[in-house]
Amino acid sequence: MAATFVYVGNAESQSVTIFALAADGALTPVDTKAVPGPAKPGSTTPMAVSPDKRLLTVGLRNEPYSAATFAIDAKTGKLGFVGSGPLADAMAYIATDRSGKFLLCASYGGGKIAVNPIGADGVVGPAQQVIANQPNAHAVVADRANRHVLYTSLGNDTVGQLTFDAATGRLTPNDPPTVSVKAKAGPRHFRLSPDERFLYLLCELDASIYVFPYDAATGRLAKVTQVASALPPGFVGKPWAADIHVTPDGKFLYASERTSSTLAAFRVDAKSGVIAALGSYPTETQPRGFAIDPSGRTLLAVGQLSNKLSSYAIEPERGTLRPLKQYPVGKNPNWIEIVNLP
């Protein structure tokens, strides 16, 4: 038997709301945990789960910038505070490398990528490397082999390509160091397909989705094969795309758009990586963050302005979303992590 727990980062409440997730998509409230730090709630609360699923790290975007580490209770899902460590800036995105020894960070306001060592106790140490001049850096992720790291610079309209020394945590520019998208597209979040043959990039400023073939051996992106749109039919206004995720089986892709408060759904062609639109679904107001559970059956989305979470059942053959229930969370919820524990 396994238990699945959901962690929602609430920036203005400076807290994490915890739920237990059942196989049918039902959520049961477990606890709300305050995140220690100055009482100046920031704009967002990025979070990262350690590879062994024992720790949850929460970034605070208010000075002094820090990351709080919590131990996850495998039986209850509750969080126990372990300690806090310094961050090099206000980080819009954090993620551990595949060993759990380093925290990768992207600073939107500070325009930098940083690497912090993680101690044996799980607490983050001071940054050991900072890569500056990356305007509006927005996401950073290590690939499965832990030999390459990709990141976005919204201000440069580029995806950065780095090699990663897993022993030292050192990042080095790959060749080429960046791949460009259309000017003013604003690359934001991205996901690799489960087989790591494709990268799906969501651009914030025009809500475009770029499909790149990815070479896991070299850590490089090939020429883009498709540009799709996450905007709903008849959209009027200024696009403001936010988050993107792929189901664990790689069959379906979803993206959130904040101006229209919608989730766009796509079917993924396993051979080519090309995506085909399935529809657009209304969701919580200003859905910055959402997540898909490890079974691929449930999608959870939070609204920064609604202060609520909505759950959806993912139809396994068609990829359509069926609304299940709405739940209250903290103020300005913007990040979700789902953890499946034995």
mmCIF file of C-alpha atoms in Angstrom:
data_model
loop_
_atom_site.group_PDB
_atom_site.id
_atom_site.type_symbol
_atom_site.label_atom_id
_atom_site.label_comp_id
_atom_site.label_asym_id
_atom_site.label_seq_id
_atom_site.Cartn_x
_atom_site.Cartn_y
_atom_site.Cartn_z
ATOM 1 C CA MET A 1 0.000 0.000 0.000
ATOM 2 C CA ALA A 2 1.110 3.552 -0.663
ATOM 3 C CA ALA A 3 -0.107 6.947 0.457
ATOM 4 C CA THR A 4 -0.178 10.056 -1.708
ATOM 5 C CA PHE A 5 0.136 13.517 -0.190
ATOM 6 C CA VAL A 6 -0.359 16.936 -1.735
ATOM 7 C CA TYR A 7 1.582 20.052 -0.693
ATOM 8 C CA VAL A 8 0.315 23.509 -1.693
ATOM 9 C CA GLY A 9 2.596 26.516 -1.279
ATOM 10 C CA ASN A 10 0.707 29.662 -0.189
ATOM 11 C CA ALA A 11 2.840 32.786 -0.599
ATOM 12 C CA GLU A 12 0.784 35.375 1.265
ATOM 13 C CA SER A 13 -0.077 32.974 4.074
ATOM 14 C CA GLN A 14 3.571 31.853 4.101
ATOM 15 C CA SER A 15 2.345 28.328 4.656
ATOM 16 C CA VAL A 16 1.979 24.878 3.122
ATOM 17 C CA THR A 17 -1.459 23.258 2.994
ATOM 18 C CA ILE A 18 -1.324 19.439 3.158
ATOM 19 C CA PHE A 19 -3.879 16.973 1.798
ATOM 20 C CA ALA A 20 -4.063 13.199 1.460
ATOM 21 C CA LEU A 21 -5.028 12.173 -2.080
ATOM 22 C CA ALA A 22 -7.192 9.083 -2.625
ATOM 23 C CA ALA A 23 -7.190 6.934 -5.757
ATOM 24 C CA ASP A 24 -10.535 8.415 -6.827
ATOM 25 C CA GLY A 25 -9.150 11.974 -6.651
ATOM 26 C CA ALA A 26 -10.739 12.895 -3.328
ATOM 27 C CA LEU A 27 -8.658 15.089 -1.026
ATOM 28 C CA THR A 28 -8.667 14.959 2.769
ATOM 29 C CA PRO A 29 -7.149 17.898 4.689
ATOM 30 C CA VAL A 30 -4.171 16.819 6.798
ATOM 31 C CA ASP A 31 -2.518 19.965 8.156
ATOM 32 C CA THR A 32 -1.330 23.497 7.446
ATOM 33 C CA LYS A 33 2.319 24.204 8.199
ATOM 34 C CA ALA A 34 3.768 27.679 8.617
ATOM 35 C CA VAL A 35 7.046 28.363 6.819
ATOM 36 C CA PRO A 36 9.536 30.011 9.209
ATOM 37 C CA GLY A 37 10.960 33.326 8.059
ATOM 38 C CA PRO A 38 10.369 37.082 8.150
ATOM 39 C CA ALA A 39 6.680 37.993 8.229
ATOM 40 C CA LYS A 40 6.796 39.541 4.760
ATOM 41 C CA PRO A 41 4.991 37.078 2.502
ATOM 42 C CA GLY A 42 6.416 37.030 -1.024
ATOM 43 C CA SER A 43 4.829 36.727 -4.446
ATOM 44 C CA THR A 44 5.266 32.971 -4.827
ATOM 45 C CA THR A 45 6.422 29.950 -2.875
ATOM 46 C CA PRO A 46 8.546 27.600 -5.036
ATOM 47 C CA MET A 47 8.975 24.090 -3.645
ATOM 48 C CA ALA A 48 11.113 21.016 -4.337
ATOM 49 C CA VAL A 49 10.878 17.403 -3.146
ATOM 50 C CA SER A 50 14.052 15.396 -2.556
ATOM 51 C CA PRO A 51 14.585 12.347 -4.808
ATOM 52 C CA ASP A 52 14.057 9.995 -1.854
ATOM 53 C CA LYS A 53 10.797 11.822 -1.010
ATOM 54 C CA ARG A 54 11.910 12.396 2.568
ATOM 55 C CA LEU A 55 12.263 16.181 2.388
ATOM 56 C CA LEU A 56 10.326 19.183 1.095
ATOM 57 C CA THR A 57 12.208 22.435 0.508
ATOM 58 C CA VAL A 58 10.294 25.720 0.329
ATOM 59 C CA GLY A 59 11.805 28.909 -1.076
ATOM 60 C CA LEU A 60 10.908 32.320 0.355
ATOM 61 C CA ARG A 61 11.049 35.328 -1.968
ATOM 62 C CA ASN A 62 11.267 37.938 0.781
ATOM 63 C CA GLU A 63 14.494 39.219 2.332
ATOM 64 C CA PRO A 64 16.609 37.704 3.690
ATOM 65 C CA TYR A 65 16.065 35.130 0.935
ATOM 66 C CA SER A 66 16.008 31.615 2.318
ATOM 67 C CA ALA A 67 14.939 28.020 1.767
ATOM 68 C CA ALA A 68 13.182 26.130 4.563
ATOM 69 C CA THR A 69 13.568 22.350 4.705
ATOM 70 C CA PHE A 70 10.893 20.072 6.155
ATOM 71 C CA ALA A 71 10.946 16.331 6.851
ATOM 72 C CA ILE A 72 7.960 14.474 5.379
ATOM 73 C CA ASP A 73 6.327 11.993 7.745
ATOM 74 C CA ALA A 74 5.824 8.886 5.600
ATOM 75 C CA LYS A 75 2.747 7.772 7.555
ATOM 76 C CA THR A 76 0.836 11.029 7.957
ATOM 77 C CA GLY A 77 2.313 13.321 5.315
ATOM 78 C CA LYS A 78 2.817 16.011 7.940
ATOM 79 C CA LEU A 79 5.866 18.274 7.813
ATOM 80 C CA GLY A 80 8.487 18.724 10.510
ATOM 81 C CA PHE A 81 10.759 21.758 10.252
ATOM 82 C CA VAL A 82 14.435 20.799 9.886
ATOM 83 C CA GLY A 83 16.159 24.111 9.225
ATOM 84 C CA SER A 84 16.650 27.056 6.869
ATOM 85 C CA GLY A 85 19.520 28.073 4.613
ATOM 86 C CA PRO A 86 20.352 31.162 2.521
ATOM 87 C CA LEU A 87 19.451 31.682 -1.136
ATOM 88 C CA ALA A 88 21.372 33.983 -3.473
ATOM 89 C CA ASP A 89 18.252 35.920 -4.482
ATOM 90 C CA ALA A 90 14.451 35.746 -4.665
ATOM 91 C CA MET A 91 13.997 32.466 -6.507
ATOM 92 C CA ALA A 92 11.038 31.902 -8.830
ATOM 93 C CA TYR A 93 11.925 28.217 -9.214
ATOM 94 C CA ILE A 94 13.859 25.627 -7.224
ATOM 95 C CA ALA A 95 14.587 21.948 -7.927
ATOM 96 C CA THR A 96 16.986 19.386 -6.527
ATOM 97 C CA ASP A 97 19.421 17.587 -8.768
ATOM 98 C CA ARG A 98 18.834 13.840 -9.183
ATOM 99 C CA SER A 99 21.141 12.973 -6.265
ATOM 100 C CA GLY A 100 19.467 15.344 -3.841
ATOM 101 C CA LYS A 101 22.843 16.883 -2.973
ATOM 102 C CA PHE A 102 22.314 20.204 -4.732
ATOM 103 C CA LEU A 103 19.514 22.740 -5.074
ATOM 104 C CA LEU A 104 19.177 24.368 -8.500
ATOM 105 C CA CYS A 105 17.627 27.838 -8.421
ATOM 106 C CA ALA A 106 16.353 30.374 -10.948
ATOM 107 C CA SER A 107 15.905 34.037 -9.980
ATOM 108 C CA TYR A 108 13.462 36.016 -12.120
ATOM 109 C CA GLY A 109 14.121 39.422 -10.562
ATOM 110 C CA GLY A 110 17.832 38.835 -10.037
ATOM 111 C CA GLY A 111 18.459 37.331 -13.474
ATOM 112 C CA LYS A 112 20.599 34.445 -12.293
ATOM 113 C CA ILE A 113 20.931 30.676 -12.002
ATOM 114 C CA ALA A 114 22.425 29.386 -8.747
ATOM 115 C CA VAL A 115 23.576 26.107 -7.212
ATOM 116 C CA ASN A 116 23.396 25.538 -3.453
ATOM 117 C CA PRO A 117 24.797 22.451 -1.722
ATOM 118 C CA ILE A 118 22.363 20.493 0.425
ATOM 119 C CA GLY A 119 23.720 19.172 3.713
ATOM 120 C CA ALA A 120 23.313 15.653 5.040
ATOM 121 C CA ASP A 121 20.472 16.965 7.200
ATOM 122 C CA GLY A 122 18.701 18.363 4.139
ATOM 123 C CA VAL A 123 19.358 22.012 4.974
ATOM 124 C CA VAL A 124 20.490 24.223 2.100
ATOM 125 C CA GLY A 125 23.958 25.798 2.325
ATOM 126 C CA PRO A 126 25.129 29.108 0.810
ATOM 127 C CA ALA A 127 25.256 29.249 -2.980
ATOM 128 C CA GLN A 128 28.481 27.765 -4.352
ATOM 129 C CA GLN A 129 27.939 28.969 -7.937
ATOM 130 C CA VAL A 130 25.970 31.847 -9.420
ATOM 131 C CA ILE A 131 25.537 32.364 -13.159
ATOM 132 C CA ALA A 132 24.584 36.007 -13.673
ATOM 133 C CA ASN A 133 23.200 37.929 -16.660
ATOM 134 C CA GLN A 134 20.242 35.585 -17.234
ATOM 135 C CA PRO A 135 17.367 38.091 -17.455
ATOM 136 C CA ASN A 136 14.147 36.833 -15.896
ATOM 137 C CA ALA A 137 15.423 33.295 -15.330
ATOM 138 C CA HIS A 138 12.304 31.270 -14.686
ATOM 139 C CA ALA A 139 12.947 27.505 -14.424
ATOM 140 C CA VAL A 140 15.883 25.132 -14.040
ATOM 141 C CA VAL A 141 15.844 21.309 -14.178
ATOM 142 C CA ALA A 142 18.437 18.507 -14.294
ATOM 143 C CA ASP A 143 17.830 15.646 -16.703
ATOM 144 C CA ARG A 144 17.385 12.070 -15.511
ATOM 145 C CA ALA A 145 21.051 11.119 -15.991
ATOM 146 C CA ASN A 146 22.051 14.112 -13.843
ATOM 147 C CA ARG A 147 24.632 15.129 -16.436
ATOM 148 C CA HIS A 148 22.828 18.079 -18.018
ATOM 149 C CA VAL A 149 20.755 21.016 -16.802
ATOM 150 C CA LEU A 150 18.310 23.130 -18.799
ATOM 151 C CA TYR A 151 16.941 26.525 -17.803
ATOM 152 C CA THR A 152 14.882 29.375 -19.221
ATOM 153 C CA SER A 153 15.684 33.066 -19.545
ATOM 154 C CA LEU A 154 12.397 34.838 -20.280
ATOM 155 C CA GLY A 155 14.187 38.134 -20.857
ATOM 156 C CA ASN A 156 16.604 36.653 -23.385
ATOM 157 C CA ASP A 157 13.971 34.447 -25.063
ATOM 158 C CA THR A 158 16.307 31.484 -24.676
ATOM 159 C CA VAL A 159 16.582 28.002 -23.224
ATOM 160 C CA GLY A 160 19.988 27.558 -21.611
ATOM 161 C CA GLN A 161 21.956 24.316 -21.958
ATOM 162 C CA LEU A 162 24.482 23.375 -19.282
ATOM 163 C CA THR A 163 26.572 20.349 -18.408
ATOM 164 C CA PHE A 164 26.438 19.281 -14.773
ATOM 165 C CA ASP A 165 29.139 17.674 -12.651
ATOM 166 C CA ALA A 166 27.094 15.620 -10.208
ATOM 167 C CA ALA A 167 30.103 15.121 -7.914
ATOM 168 C CA THR A 168 30.833 18.824 -7.417
ATOM 169 C CA GLY A 169 27.582 20.467 -8.473
ATOM 170 C CA ARG A 170 29.424 22.600 -11.012
ATOM 171 C CA LEU A 171 27.563 23.924 -14.060
ATOM 172 C CA THR A 172 29.357 24.595 -17.365
ATOM 173 C CA PRO A 173 27.921 25.980 -20.624
ATOM 174 C CA ASN A 174 27.100 23.323 -23.190
ATOM 175 C CA ASP A 175 27.739 23.798 -26.914
ATOM 176 C CA PRO A 176 25.748 25.730 -27.927
ATOM 177 C CA PRO A 177 24.979 27.359 -24.572
ATOM 178 C CA THR A 178 21.505 28.549 -25.579
ATOM 179 C CA VAL A 179 18.650 27.924 -28.008
ATOM 180 C CA SER A 180 16.410 30.837 -29.008
ATOM 181 C CA VAL A 181 12.657 31.128 -29.489
ATOM 182 C CA LYS A 182 10.611 33.917 -31.077
ATOM 183 C CA ALA A 183 11.405 37.397 -29.740
ATOM 184 C CA LYS A 184 9.093 38.467 -26.887
ATOM 185 C CA ALA A 185 7.658 34.949 -26.527
ATOM 186 C CA GLY A 186 9.001 34.758 -22.972
ATOM 187 C CA PRO A 187 10.082 31.152 -22.283
ATOM 188 C CA ARG A 188 8.928 30.202 -18.797
ATOM 189 C CA HIS A 189 8.348 26.613 -17.609
ATOM 190 C CA PHE A 190 9.174 23.383 -19.426
ATOM 191 C CA ARG A 191 8.928 19.628 -19.075
ATOM 192 C CA LEU A 192 10.850 16.747 -20.597
ATOM 193 C CA SER A 193 8.797 13.820 -21.854
ATOM 194 C CA PRO A 194 9.042 10.722 -19.617
ATOM 195 C CA ASP A 195 11.386 9.064 -22.142
ATOM 196 C CA GLU A 196 13.376 12.341 -22.426
ATOM 197 C CA ARG A 197 13.108 12.384 -26.220
ATOM 198 C CA PHE A 198 11.258 15.713 -26.283
ATOM 199 C CA LEU A 199 11.134 18.986 -24.397
ATOM 200 C CA TYR A 200 7.900 20.971 -24.095
ATOM 201 C CA LEU A 201 8.445 24.675 -23.453
ATOM 202 C CA LEU A 202 5.661 27.040 -22.398
ATOM 203 C CA CYS A 203 6.184 30.720 -23.200
ATOM 204 C CA GLU A 204 4.528 33.196 -20.866
ATOM 205 C CA LEU A 205 4.036 36.252 -23.085
ATOM 206 C CA ASP A 206 2.293 34.642 -26.069
ATOM 207 C CA ALA A 207 1.153 31.317 -24.492
ATOM 208 C CA SER A 208 2.990 29.344 -27.168
ATOM 209 C CA ILE A 209 4.182 25.782 -26.596
ATOM 210 C CA TYR A 210 7.413 24.783 -28.346
ATOM 211 C CA VAL A 211 8.189 21.131 -29.044
ATOM 212 C CA PHE A 212 11.922 20.364 -29.237
ATOM 213 C CA PRO A 213 13.558 16.982 -29.847
ATOM 214 C CA TYR A 214 16.036 16.405 -27.007
ATOM 215 C CA ASP A 215 19.259 14.393 -27.147
ATOM 216 C CA ALA A 216 19.742 12.978 -23.655
ATOM 217 C CA ALA A 217 23.286 11.852 -24.483
ATOM 218 C CA THR A 218 24.495 15.381 -25.260
ATOM 219 C CA GLY A 219 21.973 17.465 -23.329
ATOM 220 C CA ARG A 220 21.117 19.458 -26.448
ATOM 221 C CA LEU A 221 17.896 20.533 -28.077
ATOM 222 C CA ALA A 222 17.425 20.011 -31.819
ATOM 223 C CA LYS A 223 15.487 22.314 -34.133
ATOM 224 C CA VAL A 224 11.951 23.004 -32.962
ATOM 225 C CA THR A 225 9.389 20.743 -34.648
ATOM 226 C CA GLN A 226 6.156 22.442 -33.577
ATOM 227 C CA VAL A 227 4.772 25.612 -32.038
ATOM 228 C CA ALA A 228 1.250 25.276 -30.624
ATOM 229 C CA SER A 229 -0.947 27.589 -28.519
ATOM 230 C CA ALA A 230 -2.292 27.210 -24.985
ATOM 231 C CA LEU A 231 -4.876 29.976 -25.508
ATOM 232 C CA PRO A 232 -8.575 29.060 -25.478
ATOM 233 C CA PRO A 233 -10.696 29.635 -28.614
ATOM 234 C CA GLY A 234 -11.786 33.250 -29.010
ATOM 235 C CA PHE A 235 -9.226 34.527 -26.502
ATOM 236 C CA VAL A 236 -9.102 38.317 -26.153
ATOM 237 C CA GLY A 237 -6.511 40.068 -24.024
ATOM 238 C CA LYS A 238 -2.860 39.792 -23.080
ATOM 239 C CA PRO A 239 -1.608 36.186 -22.798
ATOM 240 C CA TRP A 240 -0.122 35.204 -19.431
ATOM 241 C CA ALA A 241 0.766 31.524 -19.522
ATOM 242 C CA ALA A 242 2.133 29.902 -16.380
ATOM 243 C CA ASP A 243 2.742 26.174 -15.922
ATOM 244 C CA ILE A 244 3.066 23.003 -17.996
ATOM 245 C CA HIS A 245 3.013 19.275 -17.151
ATOM 246 C CA VAL A 246 2.979 15.917 -18.925
ATOM 247 C CA THR A 247 1.233 12.785 -17.638
ATOM 248 C CA PRO A 248 3.576 10.044 -16.345
ATOM 249 C CA ASP A 249 2.759 7.829 -19.350
ATOM 250 C CA GLY A 250 3.605 10.689 -21.731
ATOM 251 C CA LYS A 251 0.230 10.542 -23.502
ATOM 252 C CA PHE A 252 -1.156 13.930 -22.501
ATOM 253 C CA LEU A 253 0.115 17.452 -21.862
ATOM 254 C CA TYR A 254 -1.558 20.334 -20.022
ATOM 255 C CA ALA A 255 -0.759 24.040 -19.683
ATOM 256 C CA SER A 256 -2.254 26.816 -17.557
ATOM 257 C CA GLU A 257 -3.090 30.341 -18.758
ATOM 258 C CA ARG A 258 -3.782 33.012 -16.158
ATOM 259 C CA THR A 259 -5.594 35.746 -18.107
ATOM 260 C CA SER A 260 -8.382 33.361 -19.153
ATOM 261 C CA SER A 261 -8.039 31.140 -16.051
ATOM 262 C CA THR A 262 -7.982 28.009 -18.191
ATOM 263 C CA LEU A 263 -6.176 24.701 -18.571
ATOM 264 C CA ALA A 264 -5.315 23.650 -22.125
ATOM 265 C CA ALA A 265 -5.203 19.896 -22.839
ATOM 266 C CA PHE A 266 -3.261 18.130 -25.600
ATOM 267 C CA ARG A 267 -2.697 14.600 -26.845
ATOM 268 C CA VAL A 268 0.968 13.686 -27.422
ATOM 269 C CA ASP A 269 2.114 11.595 -30.379
ATOM 270 C CA ALA A 270 4.574 9.094 -28.891
ATOM 271 C CA LYS A 271 6.694 8.829 -32.027
ATOM 272 C CA SER A 272 7.017 12.450 -33.131
ATOM 273 C CA GLY A 273 6.308 14.279 -29.875
ATOM 274 C CA VAL A 274 3.819 16.488 -31.719
ATOM 275 C CA ILE A 275 0.828 17.639 -29.664
ATOM 276 C CA ALA A 276 -2.815 17.939 -30.743
ATOM 277 C CA ALA A 277 -5.315 20.142 -28.907
ATOM 278 C CA LEU A 278 -8.068 18.366 -26.969
ATOM 279 C CA GLY A 279 -9.806 21.371 -25.482
ATOM 280 C CA SER A 280 -9.639 24.170 -22.950
ATOM 281 C CA TYR A 281 -11.098 23.942 -19.448
ATOM 282 C CA PRO A 282 -12.074 26.735 -17.035
ATOM 283 C CA THR A 283 -10.284 26.476 -13.710
ATOM 284 C CA GLU A 284 -9.384 28.497 -10.617
ATOM 285 C CA THR A 285 -8.822 32.235 -11.040
ATOM 286 C CA GLN A 286 -5.232 32.959 -12.099
ATOM 287 C CA PRO A 287 -3.880 29.390 -12.127
ATOM 288 C CA ARG A 288 -0.148 29.851 -11.726
ATOM 289 C CA GLY A 289 0.589 26.305 -10.550
ATOM 290 C CA PHE A 290 -0.885 22.855 -11.082
ATOM 291 C CA ALA A 291 0.332 19.265 -10.842
ATOM 292 C CA ILE A 292 -0.497 15.723 -11.985
ATOM 293 C CA ASP A 293 -0.368 12.854 -9.493
ATOM 294 C CA PRO A 294 2.107 9.975 -10.061
ATOM 295 C CA SER A 295 -0.658 7.636 -11.231
ATOM 296 C CA GLY A 296 -1.696 10.077 -13.943
ATOM 297 C CA ARG A 297 -5.335 9.908 -12.838
ATOM 298 C CA THR A 298 -5.734 13.283 -11.146
ATOM 299 C CA LEU A 299 -4.838 16.891 -11.962
ATOM 300 C CA LEU A 300 -4.852 19.546 -9.229
ATOM 301 C CA ALA A 301 -4.837 23.290 -9.933
ATOM 302 C CA VAL A 302 -4.723 26.292 -7.592
ATOM 303 C CA GLY A 303 -5.854 29.884 -8.177
ATOM 304 C CA GLN A 304 -3.757 32.765 -6.912
ATOM 305 C CA LEU A 305 -6.844 34.992 -6.689
ATOM 306 C CA SER A 306 -9.449 32.403 -5.693
ATOM 307 C CA ASN A 307 -7.403 30.940 -2.825
ATOM 308 C CA LYS A 308 -8.809 27.534 -3.734
ATOM 309 C CA LEU A 309 -7.753 24.245 -5.289
ATOM 310 C CA SER A 310 -9.767 22.342 -7.903
ATOM 311 C CA SER A 311 -9.324 18.647 -8.607
ATOM 312 C CA TYR A 312 -9.956 16.962 -11.963
ATOM 313 C CA ALA A 313 -10.107 13.356 -13.086
ATOM 314 C CA ILE A 314 -7.992 12.706 -16.195
ATOM 315 C CA GLU A 315 -9.842 10.412 -18.598
ATOM 316 C CA PRO A 316 -7.194 7.715 -19.265
ATOM 317 C CA GLU A 317 -7.923 7.158 -22.955
ATOM 318 C CA ARG A 318 -8.989 10.626 -24.087
ATOM 319 C CA GLY A 319 -7.099 12.961 -21.739
ATOM 320 C CA THR A 320 -10.170 15.083 -21.066
ATOM 321 C CA LEU A 321 -10.624 16.661 -17.647
ATOM 322 C CA ARG A 322 -13.653 16.019 -15.447
ATOM 323 C CA PRO A 323 -14.113 18.451 -12.517
ATOM 324 C CA LEU A 324 -14.295 16.705 -9.158
ATOM 325 C CA LYS A 325 -14.288 19.140 -6.244
ATOM 326 C CA GLN A 326 -13.022 22.477 -4.987
ATOM 327 C CA TYR A 327 -11.079 22.937 -1.724
ATOM 328 C CA PRO A 328 -10.003 26.011 0.270
ATOM 329 C CA VAL A 329 -6.262 26.548 0.751
ATOM 330 C CA GLY A 330 -4.137 29.490 1.930
ATOM 331 C CA LYS A 331 -3.729 32.953 0.418
ATOM 332 C CA ASN A 332 -2.039 33.220 -2.986
ATOM 333 C CA PRO A 333 -1.559 29.487 -3.618
ATOM 334 C CA ASN A 334 0.833 29.068 -6.515
ATOM 335 C CA TRP A 335 2.808 25.829 -6.288
ATOM 336 C CA ILE A 336 1.834 22.166 -5.872
ATOM 337 C CA GLU A 337 3.966 19.104 -5.166
ATOM 338 C CA ILE A 338 2.452 15.597 -5.050
ATOM 339 C CA VAL A 339 4.364 12.848 -3.263
ATOM 340 C CA ASN A 340 3.624 9.127 -3.372
ATOM 341 C CA LEU A 341 5.032 7.317 -0.338
ATOM 342 C CA PRO A 342 5.207 3.595 0.523
#
